[in-house]
Each structure stands twice: as C-alpha cells, then as structure tokens.
Coordinates of C-alpha atoms and ligand atoms in Angstrom, one line a residue:
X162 CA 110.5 -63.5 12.6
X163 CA 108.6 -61.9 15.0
X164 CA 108.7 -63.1 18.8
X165 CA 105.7 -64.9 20.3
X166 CA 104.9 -65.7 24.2
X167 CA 103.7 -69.5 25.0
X168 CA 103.4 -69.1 28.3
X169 CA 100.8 -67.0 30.5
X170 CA 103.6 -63.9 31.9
X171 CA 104.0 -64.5 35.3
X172 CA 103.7 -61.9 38.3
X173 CA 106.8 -60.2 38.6
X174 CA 106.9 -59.5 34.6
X175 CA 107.5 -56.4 33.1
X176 CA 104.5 -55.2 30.2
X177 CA 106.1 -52.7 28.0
X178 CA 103.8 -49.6 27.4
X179 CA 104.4 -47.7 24.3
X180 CA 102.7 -44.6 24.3
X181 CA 101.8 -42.6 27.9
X182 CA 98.5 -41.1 28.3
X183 CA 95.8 -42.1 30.3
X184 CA 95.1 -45.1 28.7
X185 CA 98.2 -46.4 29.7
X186 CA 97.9 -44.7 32.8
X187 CA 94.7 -46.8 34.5
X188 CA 96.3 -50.2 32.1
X189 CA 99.6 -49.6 34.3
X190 CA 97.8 -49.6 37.8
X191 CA 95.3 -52.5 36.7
X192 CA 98.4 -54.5 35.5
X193 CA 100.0 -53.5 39.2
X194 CA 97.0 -55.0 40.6
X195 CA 97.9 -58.4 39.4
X196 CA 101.5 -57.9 40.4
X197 CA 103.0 -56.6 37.3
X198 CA 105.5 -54.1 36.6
X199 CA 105.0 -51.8 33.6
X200 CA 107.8 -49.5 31.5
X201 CA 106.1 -46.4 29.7
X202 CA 107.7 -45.7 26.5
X203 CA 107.0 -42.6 25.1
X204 CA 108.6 -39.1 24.2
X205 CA 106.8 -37.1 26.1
X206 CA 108.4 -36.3 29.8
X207 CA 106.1 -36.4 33.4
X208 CA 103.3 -38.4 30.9
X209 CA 100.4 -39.5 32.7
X210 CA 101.2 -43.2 32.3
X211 CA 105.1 -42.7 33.4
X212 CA 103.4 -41.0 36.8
X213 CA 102.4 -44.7 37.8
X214 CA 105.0 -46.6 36.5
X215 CA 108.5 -47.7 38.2
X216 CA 109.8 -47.4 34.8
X217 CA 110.2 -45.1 31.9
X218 CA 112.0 -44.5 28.2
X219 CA 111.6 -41.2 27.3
X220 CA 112.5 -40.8 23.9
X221 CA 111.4 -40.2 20.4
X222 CA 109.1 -43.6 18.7
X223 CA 112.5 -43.7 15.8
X224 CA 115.0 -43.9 18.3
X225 CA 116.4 -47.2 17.5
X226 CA 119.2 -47.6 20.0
X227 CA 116.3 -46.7 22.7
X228 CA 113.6 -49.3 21.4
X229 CA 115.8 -51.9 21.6
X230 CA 116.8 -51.2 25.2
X231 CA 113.6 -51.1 26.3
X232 CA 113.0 -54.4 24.0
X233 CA 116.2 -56.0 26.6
X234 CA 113.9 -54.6 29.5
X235 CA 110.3 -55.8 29.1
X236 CA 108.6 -59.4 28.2
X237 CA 105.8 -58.0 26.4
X238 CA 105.2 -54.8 24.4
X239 CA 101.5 -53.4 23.9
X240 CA 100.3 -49.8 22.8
X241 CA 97.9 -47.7 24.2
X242 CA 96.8 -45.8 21.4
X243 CA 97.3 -46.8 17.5
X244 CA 99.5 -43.2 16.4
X245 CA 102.2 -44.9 17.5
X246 CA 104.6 -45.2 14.4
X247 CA 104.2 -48.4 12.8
X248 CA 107.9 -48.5 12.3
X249 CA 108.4 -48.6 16.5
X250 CA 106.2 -51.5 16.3
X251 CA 107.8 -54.0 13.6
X252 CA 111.4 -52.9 14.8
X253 CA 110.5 -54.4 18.1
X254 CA 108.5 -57.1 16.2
X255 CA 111.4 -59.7 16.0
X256 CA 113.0 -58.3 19.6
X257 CA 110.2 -58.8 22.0
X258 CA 106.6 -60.5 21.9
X259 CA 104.1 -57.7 21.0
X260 CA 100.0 -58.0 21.5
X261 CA 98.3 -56.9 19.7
X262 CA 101.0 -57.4 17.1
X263 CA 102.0 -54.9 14.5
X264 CA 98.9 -55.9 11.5
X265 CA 96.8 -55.1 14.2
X266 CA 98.1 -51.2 14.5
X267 CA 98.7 -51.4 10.1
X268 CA 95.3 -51.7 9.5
X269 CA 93.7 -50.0 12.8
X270 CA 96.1 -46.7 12.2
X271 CA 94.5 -45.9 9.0
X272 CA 90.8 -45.4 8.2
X273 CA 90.7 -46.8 4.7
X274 CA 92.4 -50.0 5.2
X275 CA 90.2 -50.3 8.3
X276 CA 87.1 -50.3 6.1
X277 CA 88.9 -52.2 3.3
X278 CA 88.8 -54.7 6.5
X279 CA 85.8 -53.9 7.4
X280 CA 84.8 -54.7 3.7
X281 CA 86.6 -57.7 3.4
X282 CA 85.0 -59.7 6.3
X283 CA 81.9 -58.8 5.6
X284 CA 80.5 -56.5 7.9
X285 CA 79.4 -53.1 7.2
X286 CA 80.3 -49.5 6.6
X287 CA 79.1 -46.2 5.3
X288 CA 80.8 -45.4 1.5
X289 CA 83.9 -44.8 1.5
X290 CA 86.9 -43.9 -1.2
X291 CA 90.0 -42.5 -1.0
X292 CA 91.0 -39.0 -1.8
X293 CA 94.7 -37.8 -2.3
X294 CA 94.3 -34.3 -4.0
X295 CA 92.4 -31.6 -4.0
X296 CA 91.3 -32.6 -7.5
X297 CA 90.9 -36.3 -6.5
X298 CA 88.0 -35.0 -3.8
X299 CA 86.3 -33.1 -6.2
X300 CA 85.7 -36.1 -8.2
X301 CA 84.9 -38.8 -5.3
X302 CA 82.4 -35.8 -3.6
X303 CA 81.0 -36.2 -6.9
X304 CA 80.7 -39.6 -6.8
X305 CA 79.9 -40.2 -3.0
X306 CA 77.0 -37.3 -3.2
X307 CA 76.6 -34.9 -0.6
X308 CA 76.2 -34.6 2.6
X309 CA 79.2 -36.3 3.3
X310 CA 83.0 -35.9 5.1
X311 CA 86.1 -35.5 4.6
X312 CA 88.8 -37.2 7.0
X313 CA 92.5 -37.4 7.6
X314 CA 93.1 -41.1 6.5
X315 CA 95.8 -41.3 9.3
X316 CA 96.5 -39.8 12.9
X317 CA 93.2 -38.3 13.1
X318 CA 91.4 -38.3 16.2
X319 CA 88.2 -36.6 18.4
X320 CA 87.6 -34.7 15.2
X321 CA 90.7 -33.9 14.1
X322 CA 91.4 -33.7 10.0
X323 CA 88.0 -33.5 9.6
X324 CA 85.4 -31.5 7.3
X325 CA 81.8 -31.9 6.9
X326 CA 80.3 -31.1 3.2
X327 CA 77.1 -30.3 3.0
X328 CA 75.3 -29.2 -0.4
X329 CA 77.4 -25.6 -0.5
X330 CA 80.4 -26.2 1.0
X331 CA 83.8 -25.3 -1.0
X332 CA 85.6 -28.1 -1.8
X333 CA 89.8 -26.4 -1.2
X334 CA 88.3 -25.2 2.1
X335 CA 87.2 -28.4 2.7
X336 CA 90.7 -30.1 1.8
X337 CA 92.6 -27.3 3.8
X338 CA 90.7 -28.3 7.0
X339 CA 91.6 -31.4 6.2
X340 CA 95.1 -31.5 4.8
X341 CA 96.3 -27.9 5.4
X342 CA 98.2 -26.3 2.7
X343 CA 99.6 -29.9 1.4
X344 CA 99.2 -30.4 -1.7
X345 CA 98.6 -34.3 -1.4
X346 CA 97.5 -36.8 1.7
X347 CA 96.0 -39.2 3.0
X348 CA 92.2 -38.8 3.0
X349 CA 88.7 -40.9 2.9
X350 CA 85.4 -39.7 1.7
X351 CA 82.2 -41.1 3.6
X352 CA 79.2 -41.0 2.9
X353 CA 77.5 -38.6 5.6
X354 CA 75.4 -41.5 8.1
X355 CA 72.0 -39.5 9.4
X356 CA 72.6 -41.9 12.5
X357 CA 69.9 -41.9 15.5
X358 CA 72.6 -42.9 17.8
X359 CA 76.3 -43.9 18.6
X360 CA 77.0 -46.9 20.3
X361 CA 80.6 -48.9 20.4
X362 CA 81.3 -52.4 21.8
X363 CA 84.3 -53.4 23.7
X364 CA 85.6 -57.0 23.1
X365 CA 88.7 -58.4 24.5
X366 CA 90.2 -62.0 23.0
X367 CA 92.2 -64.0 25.0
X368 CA 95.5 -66.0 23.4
X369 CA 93.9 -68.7 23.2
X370 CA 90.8 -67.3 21.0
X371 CA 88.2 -66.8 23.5
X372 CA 86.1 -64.0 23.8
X373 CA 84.6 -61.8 26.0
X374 CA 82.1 -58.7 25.3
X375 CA 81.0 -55.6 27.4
X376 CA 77.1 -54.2 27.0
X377 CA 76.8 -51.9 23.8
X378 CA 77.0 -48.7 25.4
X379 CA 75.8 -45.6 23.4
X380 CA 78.0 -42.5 23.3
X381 CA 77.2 -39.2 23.2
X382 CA 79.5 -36.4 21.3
X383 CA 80.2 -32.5 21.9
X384 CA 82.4 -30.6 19.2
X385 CA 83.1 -34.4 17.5
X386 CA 84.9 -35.6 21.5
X387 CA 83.4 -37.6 23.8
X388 CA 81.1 -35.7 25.7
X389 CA 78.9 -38.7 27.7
X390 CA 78.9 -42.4 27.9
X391 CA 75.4 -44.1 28.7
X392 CA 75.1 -47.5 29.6
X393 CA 73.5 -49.7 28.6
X394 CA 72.8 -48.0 25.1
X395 CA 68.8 -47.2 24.5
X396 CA 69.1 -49.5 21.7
X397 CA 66.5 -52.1 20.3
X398 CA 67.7 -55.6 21.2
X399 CA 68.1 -56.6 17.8
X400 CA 70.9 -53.6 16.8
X401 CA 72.7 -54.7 20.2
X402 CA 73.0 -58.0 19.7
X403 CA 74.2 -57.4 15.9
X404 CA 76.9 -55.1 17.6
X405 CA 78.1 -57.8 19.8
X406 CA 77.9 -60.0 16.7
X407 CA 80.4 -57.4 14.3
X408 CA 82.5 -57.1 17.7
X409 CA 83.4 -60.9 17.9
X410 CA 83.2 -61.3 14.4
X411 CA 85.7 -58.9 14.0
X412 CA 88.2 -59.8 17.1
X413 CA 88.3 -63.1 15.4
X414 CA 89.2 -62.2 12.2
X415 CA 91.6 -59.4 12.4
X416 CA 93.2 -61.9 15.1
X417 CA 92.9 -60.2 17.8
X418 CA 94.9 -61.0 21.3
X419 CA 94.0 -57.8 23.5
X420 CA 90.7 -55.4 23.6
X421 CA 89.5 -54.1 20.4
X422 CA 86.7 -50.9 20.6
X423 CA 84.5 -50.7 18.0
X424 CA 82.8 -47.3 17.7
X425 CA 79.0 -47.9 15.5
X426 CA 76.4 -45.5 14.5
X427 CA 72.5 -46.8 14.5
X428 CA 70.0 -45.9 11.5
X429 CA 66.4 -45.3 12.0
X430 CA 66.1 -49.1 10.3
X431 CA 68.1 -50.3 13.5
X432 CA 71.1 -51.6 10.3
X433 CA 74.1 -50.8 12.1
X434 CA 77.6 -49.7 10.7
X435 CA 81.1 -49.6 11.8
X436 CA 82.7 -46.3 12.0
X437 CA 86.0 -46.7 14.0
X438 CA 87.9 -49.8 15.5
X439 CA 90.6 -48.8 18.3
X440 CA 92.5 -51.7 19.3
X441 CA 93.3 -51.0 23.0
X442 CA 91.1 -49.5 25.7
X443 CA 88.5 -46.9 24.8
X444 CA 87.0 -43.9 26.5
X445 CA 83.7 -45.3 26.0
X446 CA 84.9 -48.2 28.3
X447 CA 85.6 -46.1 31.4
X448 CA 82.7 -46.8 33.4
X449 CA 83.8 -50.5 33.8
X450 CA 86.6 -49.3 36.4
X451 CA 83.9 -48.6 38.8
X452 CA 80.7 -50.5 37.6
X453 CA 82.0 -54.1 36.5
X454 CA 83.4 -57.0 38.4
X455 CA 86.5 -56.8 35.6
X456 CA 87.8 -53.2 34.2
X457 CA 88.4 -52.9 30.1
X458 CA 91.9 -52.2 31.6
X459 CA 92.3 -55.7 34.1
X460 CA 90.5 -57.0 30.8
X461 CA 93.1 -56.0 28.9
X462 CA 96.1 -56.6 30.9
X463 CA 94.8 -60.3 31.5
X464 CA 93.9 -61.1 27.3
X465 CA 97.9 -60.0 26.4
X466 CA 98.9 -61.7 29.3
X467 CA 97.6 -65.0 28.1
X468 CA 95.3 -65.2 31.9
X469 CA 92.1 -66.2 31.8
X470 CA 89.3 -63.6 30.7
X471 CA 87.2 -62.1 33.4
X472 CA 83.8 -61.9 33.9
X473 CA 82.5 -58.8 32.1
X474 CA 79.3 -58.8 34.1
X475 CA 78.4 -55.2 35.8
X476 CA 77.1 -54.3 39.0
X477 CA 75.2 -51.4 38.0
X478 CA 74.3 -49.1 35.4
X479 CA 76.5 -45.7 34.7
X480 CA 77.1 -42.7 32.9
X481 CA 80.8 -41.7 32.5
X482 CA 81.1 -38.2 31.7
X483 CA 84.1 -36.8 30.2
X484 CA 86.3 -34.0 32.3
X485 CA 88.0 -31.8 29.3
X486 CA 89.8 -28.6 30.0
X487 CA 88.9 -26.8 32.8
X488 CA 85.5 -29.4 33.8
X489 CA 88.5 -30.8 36.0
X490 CA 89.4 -28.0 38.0
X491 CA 85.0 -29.1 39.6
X492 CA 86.9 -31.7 41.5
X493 CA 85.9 -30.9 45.1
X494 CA 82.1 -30.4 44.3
X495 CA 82.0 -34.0 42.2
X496 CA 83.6 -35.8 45.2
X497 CA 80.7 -34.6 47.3
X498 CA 78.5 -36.7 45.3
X499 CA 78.6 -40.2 47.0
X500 CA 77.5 -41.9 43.9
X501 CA 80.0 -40.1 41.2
X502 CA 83.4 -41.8 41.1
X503 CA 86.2 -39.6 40.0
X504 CA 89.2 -40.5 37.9
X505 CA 91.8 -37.8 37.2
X506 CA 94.7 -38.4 34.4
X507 CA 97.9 -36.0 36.5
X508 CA 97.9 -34.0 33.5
X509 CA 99.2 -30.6 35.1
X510 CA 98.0 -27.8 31.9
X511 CA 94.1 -27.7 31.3
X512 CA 94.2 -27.2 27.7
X513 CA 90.4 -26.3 26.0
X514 CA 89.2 -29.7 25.4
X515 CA 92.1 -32.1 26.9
X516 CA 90.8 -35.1 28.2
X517 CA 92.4 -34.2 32.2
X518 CA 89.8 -36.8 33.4
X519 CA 86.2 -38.2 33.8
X520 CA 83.7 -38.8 36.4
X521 CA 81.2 -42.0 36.5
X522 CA 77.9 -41.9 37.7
X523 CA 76.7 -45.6 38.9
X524 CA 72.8 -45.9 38.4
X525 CA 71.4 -48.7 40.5
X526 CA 69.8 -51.3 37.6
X527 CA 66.0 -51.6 37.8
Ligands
AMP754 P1 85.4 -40.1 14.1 O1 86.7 -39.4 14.3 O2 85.4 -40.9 12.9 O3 85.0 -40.9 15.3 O4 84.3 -39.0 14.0 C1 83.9 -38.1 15.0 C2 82.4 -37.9 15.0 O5 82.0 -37.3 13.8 C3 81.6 -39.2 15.1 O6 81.5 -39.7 16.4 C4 80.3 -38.8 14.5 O7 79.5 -38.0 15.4 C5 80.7 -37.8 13.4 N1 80.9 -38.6 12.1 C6 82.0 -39.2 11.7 N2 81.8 -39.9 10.5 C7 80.5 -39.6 10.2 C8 79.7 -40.0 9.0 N3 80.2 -40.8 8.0 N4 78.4 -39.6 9.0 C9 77.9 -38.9 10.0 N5 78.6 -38.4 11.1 C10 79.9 -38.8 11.2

C-alpha cells in the first residue's frame, strides 16, 4: 500500500529530494523560503542540489538499505527529474508519501507510454510506433514515411538517443545513434512535425485537484538543448489557449499532485501537438523566479505540500537564456546589466553544453 499525506506538511518538515541537479537545487531554496528543510538523495557527491541543502544521501538509486533511511528521515519524497529508477520510487512507495507518485514517473520516464497516454485521453501527438530492432525500424520507417526520428524510448534527454531520417539516411547508422552497438532497445519512431514554433505550458495541481497554469511560453532550441525561452509565446490566441486546455486536461487525468511541463510544437494550421511531458520543474519555467509573483519552484513546493496554489500572475515579460558550458564563465559582464537576473547552478567543471546556469532578461509588458 503506498503511503498518502492528509494533512498540508507543516514548516519545520523535511521534503525528500531524489535526484540533485539544479532543478532540485532552486526547489530546495524555494521550499527553505517557506520554512522547510530538504534531504537530496542522489549518487552523485558536491551535487548542485546537496550545495543548499542541510541534508544529503549520497548513494546509488538501488541501494536499498540507503532508501529506506532516508524514507525514516523525510515526510515527503518528490523527484526532480524523471531518470530516476522507477524501482527507487515504488520501494519508497509503501515507506513514505511520494508526489507525484510512482505512475506519474512509469508513464512520464518513457516516450511511448507517454504518447500511449497522450493517446488514450484524447489529446494529440505526432505518429508514433515502437521500434526494438534494427529490423523492426526498417519496417515502422517504412510505415511512418520519411522525414521522421528515431528516439531512445527511455533516459533520453536534450537530444540525446536521437537520429533524424530524412529521405537518404541509412537506417543501422540511424539505430547506432540511437542504440549504439545493442542489438535490441527501447525506441519510438515519429513522424517528423515541420513545426513553426515550440511552445510548453507549465501547470501545477494542488492535492486537492485545483489547478493553476503559467503563460505558454515558446522555446527556442540550439543543437536539440534549450537555447532561449521567450515569453509570452508569439502564438495565435487560439493555439495558446488550446495549450492551456491539453495542460489541464492532462494534469487531471494523469492525476497529477505537483507541476507537470508539457513541451508542444505549433503547425502552420495553429493544431498543436504534445511532444514531451516532464513532471517536475522545467527549464522553460525559469523566468518565473524573477518575473512572477509565485516561482514554478514555490509552485511546486506548495502543490506537493498540499498549501494553497499561488498566483501565477507575472510582473513582466522575459527571456531566459540558457548558460551551457563555458557562456557561464560571462558572469561579471551579465551582472552589469541591471535588467538581466543571473542564476548560477555551483556546478564546478564547464563541460561543452552543461547546463552551469541561465540568465533572465525581464521586458517591461506594453
Ligand atoms: P525532445 O528530446 O523530444 O524534446 O526533442 C528535442 C528537439 O528535437 C525538439 O525540441 C525538437 O526541436 C526536435 N524534435 C523532436 N521530435 C520531433 C519531431 N517529431 N518532429 C520534428 N522535430 C522534432
């Protein structure tokens, strides 16, 4: 049976973190802002979430004897990012109240039962099928048509396990960027989306079913990571407020208690389909730290907290621009700026392409 809160946690309650990156980084100082303590769980030592937080489990996600102390220590588990290893998640299931709970990170973890969700409440996707040979993709490429892509049906992310095929592409390359030299795994096929623009919603649901949406934002990529994040989206009304609409619509229905991202792409018709659901904070959602009365992450904390929602309302307008690699090391120059607001994650080695940071511009609204 798994464990279920009643009551809203009271200040002075410890959130369990599992995972440690930045996400869990600016959820940990939001939840300190409301007099919470938070314990980082994760394997990786001097983390950027464990940097902010009085306490801190390093060990590996299938250390059992660790999980369960840290299930004795904490009144509520969440995750900050869905690789966690389902098997963490429903060993502390019956231990500890968890939000979202572990169906939440089944079906968000992997791609195809995302859009078989997706599917099944009605809201709308590129093709799709699953591929789990070499032989297998030749036959749904086939199907599917080119141009379309190849993705890692699990732990794939900014790009990762990915391969576009476009009318001459070779299918065993494709698979090997996908799957390297394994013989079978998890994959989907899409059909390719000639999209006019990304956009993703951010929608938090409280515990007691209430919900509360941020402006569809519209994102721009570099090398498939999140380069920029404009908001609002230049969208027509219509495509926004059916975003808003798939956002709820799909909070509801997956039963959602916590913040749910769900990344879109636009057609030149203005139809709108879901590409990605995240089921925590998202990058896109940055800008809210400095440009809304109530941050993603104090959004967050308060929906698996069972507080009241806050107002999602923003002050101003903002671009959030990512800080990967070495963009961090402009630090002194972007703090000059009086209207840039720097965030930076403590990450110490500046990796090509690590997200160290990011910067948000606010734009006074007309
Ligand atoms: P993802 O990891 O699914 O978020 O994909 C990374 C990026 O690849 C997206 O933000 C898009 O720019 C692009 N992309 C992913 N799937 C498709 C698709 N089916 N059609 C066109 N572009 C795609």
């Amino acid at each position: 049976m798994a464990k279920t809160l009643t009551e809203p946690l009271a200040p002075g309650a410890v959130i369990g973190i599992l995972g440690g990156g930045q996400l869990g980084r600016m959820a940990a100082l939001a939840a300190a802002r409301l007099g919470y303590r938070c314990h980082v769980y994760c394997p990786e030592p001097d983390a950027p979430a464990a940097q902010v937080t009085p306490l801190f489990t390093c060990a590996a996600y299938e250390d059992e004897e660790a999980l369960a102390g840290f299930a004795e220590a904490v009144d509520l588990v969440t995750f900050e990012f869905e690789n966690i290893p389902l098997g963490a998640a429903t060993f502390l299931a019956p231990r500890v109240a968890q939000r979202p709970g572990p169906e939440v990170l089944r079906i968000c973890q992997n791609r195809l039962r995302e859009k078989d969700f997706c599917q099944s409440v009605k809201v709308p996707t590129t093709r799709y099928a699953e591929v789990n040979t070499p032989d297998g993709l030749a036959r749904v490429v086939n199907d599917i048509g080119r141009p379309c892509v190849l993705k890692t049906a699990e732990l794939g992310y900014d790009g990762k396990g990915q391969a576009s095929i476009g009318p001459e592409t070779d299918l065993d390359n494709a698979w090997r960027l996908m799957a390297g030299d394994r013989a079978e795994a998890p994959g989907i096929v899409e059909a390719f989306v000639d999209f006019t623009l990304e956009i993703s919603v951010i929608v938090a649901r409280g515990a007691g079913g209430g919900c509360q949406s941020y402006p569809v934002v519209e994102n721009q990529h570099r090398m498939h990571i999140l380069d920029q994040t404009i908001v609002p989206a230049r969208v027509a009304d219509k495509a926004a407020e059916r975003a808003e609409a798939i956002a709820r619509h799909l909070a509801e229905e997956i039963g959602l208690v916590g913040l749910l991202a769900i990344e879109m792409f636009v057609t030149a018709e203005d139809e709108v389909l879901v590409n990605e659901l995240a089921p925590r904070p998202h990058n896109s959602g940055h800008w809210t730290l400095d440009a809304c009365v109530t941050s993603q992450f104090e959004q967050f904390v308060r929906a698996i907290a069972g507080l009241p929602l806050g107002s999602t309302e923003r002050h101003c307008d903002a671009v959030m621009k990512n800080l990967l690699g070495e963009d961090a090391g402009r630090w002194h120059e972007i703090l000059s700026d009086p209207a840039a607001k720097l965030h930076l994650y403590g990450k110490t080695e500046a990796r090509p392409g690590r997200k160290m940071g990011h910067v948000t511009k606010l734009v006074p609204r007309d």
